[in-house]
Amino acid sequence: MRKPVIAGNWKMYKLLSEAVDTAVALKPLVANANHCEVIIAPVFTALKTVADRVEGSNIKVASQNCAAQNDFGAHTGEIAPVMIKDAGCSHAIIGHSERRQFYGDTDESVNKKAHAAIAAGLVAIVCVGEHLSERESGNANSVVAGQLNTGLAGLTVADMERIIIAYEPVWAIGTGKTATPEQAQEMHSHIRQTVAASHGNEVADAVRILYGGSVKPDNIATLMSQPDVDGALVGGASLEADSFASIVNYK
Ligand code: PGA
């Protein structure tokens, strides 16, 4: 059985005090959510404080990016996965489409970051997803397969236990346009087949595949009813404790 994961990506929102307030408000609201893993991803400057404040609860903390290496050195502005772990995080989001579009992440850098995150003992939430034009031209499946084959290259079967995949069609992020449950299921099944081809059936059966893109309290249940949808990566609707909690408590 794959344990569902509901992760909130706070993007570049919230000052430190606001991040703490949201995390603290969330704690009692999701305290009984034993059916899934609950993760929040604040900005880097809030990670340590938020991680301290949710310690002992069922809320885990993720970074929204990480460096591609763990060796200390001349990498101005970068933050190593070991440092993210040291700040109290258990997960790192890698290759979010905003980073691919605007901050230079490529399938190759995603791969390096995934290796580095796993080496540091983090779980890597690797994001993939096609642009609207790629979907419209019928290339969504090959684009996503390419992102996976390069992004997960060289990871062993054991490494794959520390990988979560997030499928986020770029056209659905922050647009209010969700993939239909059928579109999500179709792509998630394709993703699982792609992982089966690269890492074997057992890995493919075990890997959690999250859907992301305009997930809201009123569409989470139908998305989760799809057999290959194992959770959600939530942006906008994760910023308020109440709405994120109702997504977590979709059951
Ligand atoms: P959204 O963002 O839920 O606001 O569409 C999802 C994401 O970018 O992870």
mmCIF file of C-alpha atoms and ligand atoms in Angstrom:
data_model
loop_
_atom_site.group_PDB
_atom_site.id
_atom_site.type_symbol
_atom_site.label_atom_id
_atom_site.label_comp_id
_atom_site.label_asym_id
_atom_site.label_seq_id
_atom_site.Cartn_x
_atom_site.Cartn_y
_atom_site.Cartn_z
ATOM 1 C CA MET A 1 0.000 0.000 0.000
ATOM 2 C CA ARG A 2 1.327 3.416 -0.931
ATOM 3 C CA LYS A 3 0.823 5.924 1.868
ATOM 4 C CA PRO A 4 -0.600 9.136 0.416
ATOM 5 C CA VAL A 5 1.389 12.361 0.700
ATOM 6 C CA ILE A 6 -0.156 15.816 0.873
ATOM 7 C CA ALA A 7 2.496 18.499 0.490
ATOM 8 C CA GLY A 8 2.056 22.271 0.626
ATOM 9 C CA ASN A 9 4.393 24.370 -1.480
ATOM 10 C CA TRP A 10 4.358 27.848 0.020
ATOM 11 C CA LYS A 11 6.500 29.285 -2.811
ATOM 12 C CA MET A 12 7.855 32.797 -2.095
ATOM 13 C CA TYR A 13 5.108 33.723 0.346
ATOM 14 C CA LYS A 14 5.063 34.499 4.078
ATOM 15 C CA LEU A 15 7.454 36.348 6.338
ATOM 16 C CA LEU A 16 8.904 34.278 9.153
ATOM 17 C CA SER A 17 6.187 35.158 11.657
ATOM 18 C CA GLU A 18 3.470 34.334 9.135
ATOM 19 C CA ALA A 19 5.074 31.011 8.287
ATOM 20 C CA VAL A 20 5.237 30.102 11.970
ATOM 21 C CA ASP A 21 1.634 31.202 12.540
ATOM 22 C CA THR A 22 0.390 29.050 9.646
ATOM 23 C CA ALA A 23 2.410 26.022 10.739
ATOM 24 C CA VAL A 24 1.248 26.331 14.340
ATOM 25 C CA ALA A 25 -2.375 26.762 13.251
ATOM 26 C CA LEU A 26 -2.079 23.702 11.030
ATOM 27 C CA LYS A 27 -0.837 21.352 13.752
ATOM 28 C CA PRO A 28 -4.117 20.631 15.566
ATOM 29 C CA LEU A 29 -6.071 20.626 12.297
ATOM 30 C CA VAL A 30 -4.083 17.723 10.846
ATOM 31 C CA ALA A 31 -3.139 15.960 14.076
ATOM 32 C CA ASN A 32 -5.447 13.031 13.324
ATOM 33 C CA ALA A 33 -4.458 12.634 9.691
ATOM 34 C CA ASN A 34 -2.897 9.190 9.999
ATOM 35 C CA HIS A 35 -3.978 8.246 6.492
ATOM 36 C CA CYS A 36 -1.296 10.390 4.850
ATOM 37 C CA GLU A 37 2.036 12.128 5.265
ATOM 38 C CA VAL A 38 1.740 15.888 5.697
ATOM 39 C CA ILE A 39 4.541 18.131 4.415
ATOM 40 C CA ILE A 40 4.919 21.897 4.245
ATOM 41 C CA ALA A 41 7.573 23.735 2.244
ATOM 42 C CA PRO A 42 8.289 27.261 3.490
ATOM 43 C CA VAL A 43 11.009 29.538 2.123
ATOM 44 C CA PHE A 44 14.594 28.797 3.148
ATOM 45 C CA THR A 45 14.767 31.522 5.781
ATOM 46 C CA ALA A 46 11.800 30.018 7.625
ATOM 47 C CA LEU A 47 12.811 26.349 7.442
ATOM 48 C CA LYS A 48 14.649 26.009 10.740
ATOM 49 C CA THR A 49 12.136 27.963 12.792
ATOM 50 C CA VAL A 50 9.146 26.196 11.266
ATOM 51 C CA ALA A 51 10.823 22.793 11.636
ATOM 52 C CA ASP A 52 11.464 23.524 15.333
ATOM 53 C CA ARG A 53 7.856 24.574 15.866
ATOM 54 C CA VAL A 54 6.356 21.434 14.263
ATOM 55 C CA GLU A 55 8.834 19.011 15.834
ATOM 56 C CA GLY A 56 7.024 16.109 17.468
ATOM 57 C CA SER A 57 3.921 16.620 15.313
ATOM 58 C CA ASN A 58 2.995 14.706 12.163
ATOM 59 C CA ILE A 59 4.002 17.655 9.966
ATOM 60 C CA LYS A 60 7.246 17.299 8.035
ATOM 61 C CA VAL A 61 9.174 20.133 6.444
ATOM 62 C CA ALA A 62 10.587 20.394 2.918
ATOM 63 C CA SER A 63 12.773 22.910 1.152
ATOM 64 C CA GLN A 64 11.636 24.180 -2.253
ATOM 65 C CA ASN A 65 14.986 23.576 -3.936
ATOM 66 C CA CYS A 66 18.503 22.468 -3.040
ATOM 67 C CA ALA A 67 22.036 22.645 -4.372
ATOM 68 C CA ALA A 68 23.405 19.890 -6.567
ATOM 69 C CA GLN A 69 26.307 19.158 -4.237
ATOM 70 C CA ASN A 70 26.903 18.482 -0.566
ATOM 71 C CA ASP A 71 30.584 19.433 -0.440
ATOM 72 C CA PHE A 72 31.116 22.753 1.281
ATOM 73 C CA GLY A 73 32.776 25.228 -1.005
ATOM 74 C CA ALA A 74 32.621 28.238 -3.224
ATOM 75 C CA HIS A 75 28.947 28.066 -4.257
ATOM 76 C CA THR A 76 27.677 31.520 -3.374
ATOM 77 C CA GLY A 77 23.952 31.601 -2.798
ATOM 78 C CA GLU A 78 23.481 27.828 -2.877
ATOM 79 C CA ILE A 79 22.232 25.686 -0.003
ATOM 80 C CA ALA A 80 23.453 22.105 0.253
ATOM 81 C CA PRO A 81 21.021 19.281 0.983
ATOM 82 C CA VAL A 82 23.067 18.439 4.118
ATOM 83 C CA MET A 83 22.353 21.971 5.349
ATOM 84 C CA ILE A 84 18.660 21.552 4.621
ATOM 85 C CA LYS A 85 18.677 18.323 6.622
ATOM 86 C CA ASP A 86 20.605 20.102 9.347
ATOM 87 C CA ALA A 87 17.840 22.738 9.502
ATOM 88 C CA GLY A 88 15.293 20.047 10.371
ATOM 89 C CA CYS A 89 13.896 19.158 6.960
ATOM 90 C CA SER A 90 13.132 15.657 5.754
ATOM 91 C CA HIS A 91 12.228 16.463 2.146
ATOM 92 C CA ALA A 92 13.335 18.700 -0.728
ATOM 93 C CA ILE A 93 11.175 19.696 -3.699
ATOM 94 C CA ILE A 94 13.320 19.500 -6.834
ATOM 95 C CA GLY A 95 12.719 20.719 -10.371
ATOM 96 C CA HIS A 96 9.470 22.591 -9.777
ATOM 97 C CA SER A 97 8.302 24.025 -13.104
ATOM 98 C CA GLU A 98 8.870 27.582 -11.861
ATOM 99 C CA ARG A 99 12.510 26.707 -11.267
ATOM 100 C CA ARG A 100 12.751 25.034 -14.657
ATOM 101 C CA GLN A 101 11.099 28.003 -16.399
ATOM 102 C CA PHE A 102 12.752 30.924 -14.623
ATOM 103 C CA TYR A 103 15.786 29.720 -12.648
ATOM 104 C CA GLY A 104 17.643 27.441 -14.986
ATOM 105 C CA ASP A 105 16.784 23.985 -13.656
ATOM 106 C CA THR A 106 17.183 21.313 -16.322
ATOM 107 C CA ASP A 107 16.602 17.581 -16.320
ATOM 108 C CA GLU A 108 20.364 17.206 -15.777
ATOM 109 C CA SER A 109 20.493 19.558 -12.788
ATOM 110 C CA VAL A 110 17.370 17.936 -11.364
ATOM 111 C CA ASN A 111 19.194 14.617 -11.570
ATOM 112 C CA LYS A 112 22.258 15.979 -9.748
ATOM 113 C CA LYS A 113 20.074 17.591 -7.089
ATOM 114 C CA ALA A 114 18.124 14.369 -6.583
ATOM 115 C CA HIS A 115 21.363 12.422 -6.078
ATOM 116 C CA ALA A 116 22.664 15.051 -3.658
ATOM 117 C CA ALA A 117 19.388 15.201 -1.701
ATOM 118 C CA ILE A 118 19.303 11.438 -1.286
ATOM 119 C CA ALA A 119 22.972 11.345 -0.272
ATOM 120 C CA ALA A 120 22.114 13.844 2.471
ATOM 121 C CA GLY A 121 19.302 11.620 3.741
ATOM 122 C CA LEU A 122 16.447 13.695 2.363
ATOM 123 C CA VAL A 123 13.478 12.465 0.379
ATOM 124 C CA ALA A 124 13.418 14.208 -3.009
ATOM 125 C CA ILE A 125 10.075 15.298 -4.416
ATOM 126 C CA VAL A 126 10.936 15.409 -8.119
ATOM 127 C CA CYS A 127 8.553 17.500 -10.205
ATOM 128 C CA VAL A 128 7.713 16.832 -13.835
ATOM 129 C CA GLY A 129 5.045 18.158 -16.164
ATOM 130 C CA GLU A 130 4.372 19.380 -19.655
ATOM 131 C CA HIS A 131 3.538 22.818 -21.025
ATOM 132 C CA LEU A 132 0.180 23.440 -22.689
ATOM 133 C CA SER A 133 1.728 23.509 -26.172
ATOM 134 C CA GLU A 134 3.338 20.122 -25.515
ATOM 135 C CA ARG A 135 -0.004 18.659 -24.466
ATOM 136 C CA GLU A 136 -1.784 20.184 -27.427
ATOM 137 C CA SER A 137 0.762 18.805 -29.854
ATOM 138 C CA GLY A 138 0.345 15.328 -28.383
ATOM 139 C CA ASN A 139 3.805 15.255 -26.812
ATOM 140 C CA ALA A 140 2.907 15.286 -23.118
ATOM 141 C CA ASN A 141 3.797 11.637 -22.547
ATOM 142 C CA SER A 142 7.181 11.817 -24.250
ATOM 143 C CA VAL A 143 8.084 15.095 -22.518
ATOM 144 C CA VAL A 144 7.303 13.653 -19.091
ATOM 145 C CA ALA A 145 9.068 10.363 -19.860
ATOM 146 C CA GLY A 146 12.158 12.331 -20.908
ATOM 147 C CA GLN A 147 12.085 14.383 -17.698
ATOM 148 C CA LEU A 148 11.842 11.169 -15.669
ATOM 149 C CA ASN A 149 14.458 9.187 -17.554
ATOM 150 C CA THR A 150 17.060 11.920 -17.206
ATOM 151 C CA GLY A 151 15.910 13.183 -13.805
ATOM 152 C CA LEU A 152 16.024 9.753 -12.174
ATOM 153 C CA ALA A 153 19.075 8.442 -14.074
ATOM 154 C CA GLY A 154 21.596 6.501 -12.023
ATOM 155 C CA LEU A 155 19.357 6.192 -8.971
ATOM 156 C CA THR A 156 19.424 2.692 -7.505
ATOM 157 C CA VAL A 157 16.422 0.689 -6.388
ATOM 158 C CA ALA A 158 17.287 1.678 -2.804
ATOM 159 C CA ASP A 159 17.584 5.348 -3.785
ATOM 160 C CA MET A 160 14.118 5.191 -5.312
ATOM 161 C CA GLU A 161 12.649 4.625 -1.833
ATOM 162 C CA ARG A 162 13.652 8.228 -1.235
ATOM 163 C CA ILE A 163 11.953 9.572 -4.348
ATOM 164 C CA ILE A 164 8.450 10.974 -4.614
ATOM 165 C CA ILE A 165 7.317 12.106 -8.064
ATOM 166 C CA ALA A 166 5.042 15.115 -8.483
ATOM 167 C CA TYR A 167 3.214 15.456 -11.782
ATOM 168 C CA GLU A 168 2.335 19.095 -12.300
ATOM 169 C CA PRO A 169 1.060 20.044 -15.748
ATOM 170 C CA VAL A 170 2.406 23.567 -16.172
ATOM 171 C CA TRP A 171 -0.909 24.750 -17.622
ATOM 172 C CA ALA A 172 -2.666 23.822 -14.375
ATOM 173 C CA ILE A 173 -0.349 25.572 -11.924
ATOM 174 C CA GLY A 174 -1.859 28.672 -10.358
ATOM 175 C CA THR A 175 -4.361 28.935 -13.211
ATOM 176 C CA GLY A 176 -7.416 27.495 -11.510
ATOM 177 C CA LYS A 177 -7.422 24.949 -14.343
ATOM 178 C CA THR A 178 -7.033 21.481 -12.863
ATOM 179 C CA ALA A 179 -6.332 18.421 -14.940
ATOM 180 C CA THR A 180 -9.458 16.298 -14.903
ATOM 181 C CA PRO A 181 -9.159 13.251 -12.660
ATOM 182 C CA GLU A 182 -9.028 11.168 -15.860
ATOM 183 C CA GLN A 183 -6.177 13.251 -17.326
ATOM 184 C CA ALA A 184 -4.283 12.966 -14.050
ATOM 185 C CA GLN A 185 -4.852 9.203 -13.867
ATOM 186 C CA GLU A 186 -3.753 8.719 -17.460
ATOM 187 C CA MET A 187 -0.475 10.571 -16.914
ATOM 188 C CA HIS A 188 0.175 8.994 -13.512
ATOM 189 C CA SER A 189 -0.246 5.571 -15.041
ATOM 190 C CA HIS A 190 2.164 6.552 -17.827
ATOM 191 C CA ILE A 191 4.642 7.782 -15.195
ATOM 192 C CA ARG A 192 4.404 4.478 -13.336
ATOM 193 C CA GLN A 193 5.035 2.572 -16.573
ATOM 194 C CA THR A 194 8.033 4.786 -17.316
ATOM 195 C CA VAL A 195 9.475 4.074 -13.861
ATOM 196 C CA ALA A 196 8.766 0.363 -14.341
ATOM 197 C CA ALA A 197 10.795 0.424 -17.542
ATOM 198 C CA SER A 198 13.735 2.223 -15.908
ATOM 199 C CA HIS A 199 13.710 0.754 -12.387
ATOM 200 C CA GLY A 200 11.466 -2.320 -12.466
ATOM 201 C CA ASN A 201 7.923 -3.144 -11.456
ATOM 202 C CA GLU A 202 8.522 -3.270 -7.733
ATOM 203 C CA VAL A 203 9.901 0.270 -7.634
ATOM 204 C CA ALA A 204 7.097 1.477 -9.895
ATOM 205 C CA ASP A 205 4.444 -0.081 -7.650
ATOM 206 C CA ALA A 206 5.920 1.517 -4.561
ATOM 207 C CA VAL A 207 6.725 5.032 -5.775
ATOM 208 C CA ARG A 208 4.276 7.730 -4.724
ATOM 209 C CA ILE A 209 3.081 9.987 -7.551
ATOM 210 C CA LEU A 210 1.511 13.274 -6.460
ATOM 211 C CA TYR A 211 -0.670 15.468 -8.607
ATOM 212 C CA GLY A 212 -0.163 19.236 -8.523
ATOM 213 C CA GLY A 213 -1.903 22.141 -10.226
ATOM 214 C CA SER A 214 -4.867 24.011 -8.740
ATOM 215 C CA VAL A 215 -5.638 21.354 -6.144
ATOM 216 C CA LYS A 216 -8.370 22.697 -3.851
ATOM 217 C CA PRO A 217 -10.532 21.387 -1.021
ATOM 218 C CA ASP A 218 -13.342 20.723 -3.493
ATOM 219 C CA ASN A 219 -11.385 18.688 -6.054
ATOM 220 C CA ILE A 220 -8.974 16.690 -3.871
ATOM 221 C CA ALA A 221 -11.343 13.790 -3.191
ATOM 222 C CA THR A 222 -12.002 12.983 -6.851
ATOM 223 C CA LEU A 223 -8.308 13.291 -7.690
ATOM 224 C CA MET A 224 -7.444 10.959 -4.805
ATOM 225 C CA SER A 225 -10.038 8.441 -5.972
ATOM 226 C CA GLN A 226 -7.868 7.711 -9.021
ATOM 227 C CA PRO A 227 -5.821 4.534 -8.545
ATOM 228 C CA ASP A 228 -2.446 6.036 -9.476
ATOM 229 C CA VAL A 229 -2.852 9.379 -7.699
ATOM 230 C CA ASP A 230 -1.035 9.008 -4.389
ATOM 231 C CA GLY A 231 -1.310 12.530 -3.078
ATOM 232 C CA ALA A 232 -1.034 16.170 -3.993
ATOM 233 C CA LEU A 233 1.465 18.992 -4.201
ATOM 234 C CA VAL A 234 -0.587 22.052 -3.348
ATOM 235 C CA GLY A 235 0.396 25.666 -3.983
ATOM 236 C CA GLY A 236 -2.161 28.432 -3.459
ATOM 237 C CA ALA A 237 -4.574 26.393 -1.367
ATOM 238 C CA SER A 238 -1.801 25.426 1.067
ATOM 239 C CA LEU A 239 -1.173 28.989 2.213
ATOM 240 C CA GLU A 240 -4.096 29.057 4.636
ATOM 241 C CA ALA A 241 -4.094 26.466 7.407
ATOM 242 C CA ASP A 242 -7.838 25.851 7.083
ATOM 243 C CA SER A 243 -7.891 25.136 3.370
ATOM 244 C CA PHE A 244 -4.711 23.034 3.477
ATOM 245 C CA ALA A 245 -6.148 21.065 6.401
ATOM 246 C CA SER A 246 -9.324 20.330 4.483
ATOM 247 C CA ILE A 247 -7.192 19.017 1.618
ATOM 248 C CA VAL A 248 -5.183 16.861 4.035
ATOM 249 C CA ASN A 249 -8.435 15.603 5.577
ATOM 250 C CA TYR A 250 -9.979 14.742 2.206
ATOM 251 C CA LYS A 251 -11.180 11.370 3.497
HETATM 252 P P1 PGA B 1 -1.162 25.677 -7.355
HETATM 253 O O1 PGA B 1 0.416 25.366 -7.372
HETATM 254 O O2 PGA B 1 -1.785 24.659 -6.428
HETATM 255 O O3 PGA B 1 -1.268 27.068 -6.834
HETATM 256 O O4 PGA B 1 -1.644 25.522 -8.761
HETATM 257 C C1 PGA B 1 0.908 24.053 -7.378
HETATM 258 C C2 PGA B 1 2.418 24.082 -7.392
HETATM 259 O O5 PGA B 1 3.001 24.923 -8.084
HETATM 260 O O6 PGA B 1 3.084 23.252 -6.716
#
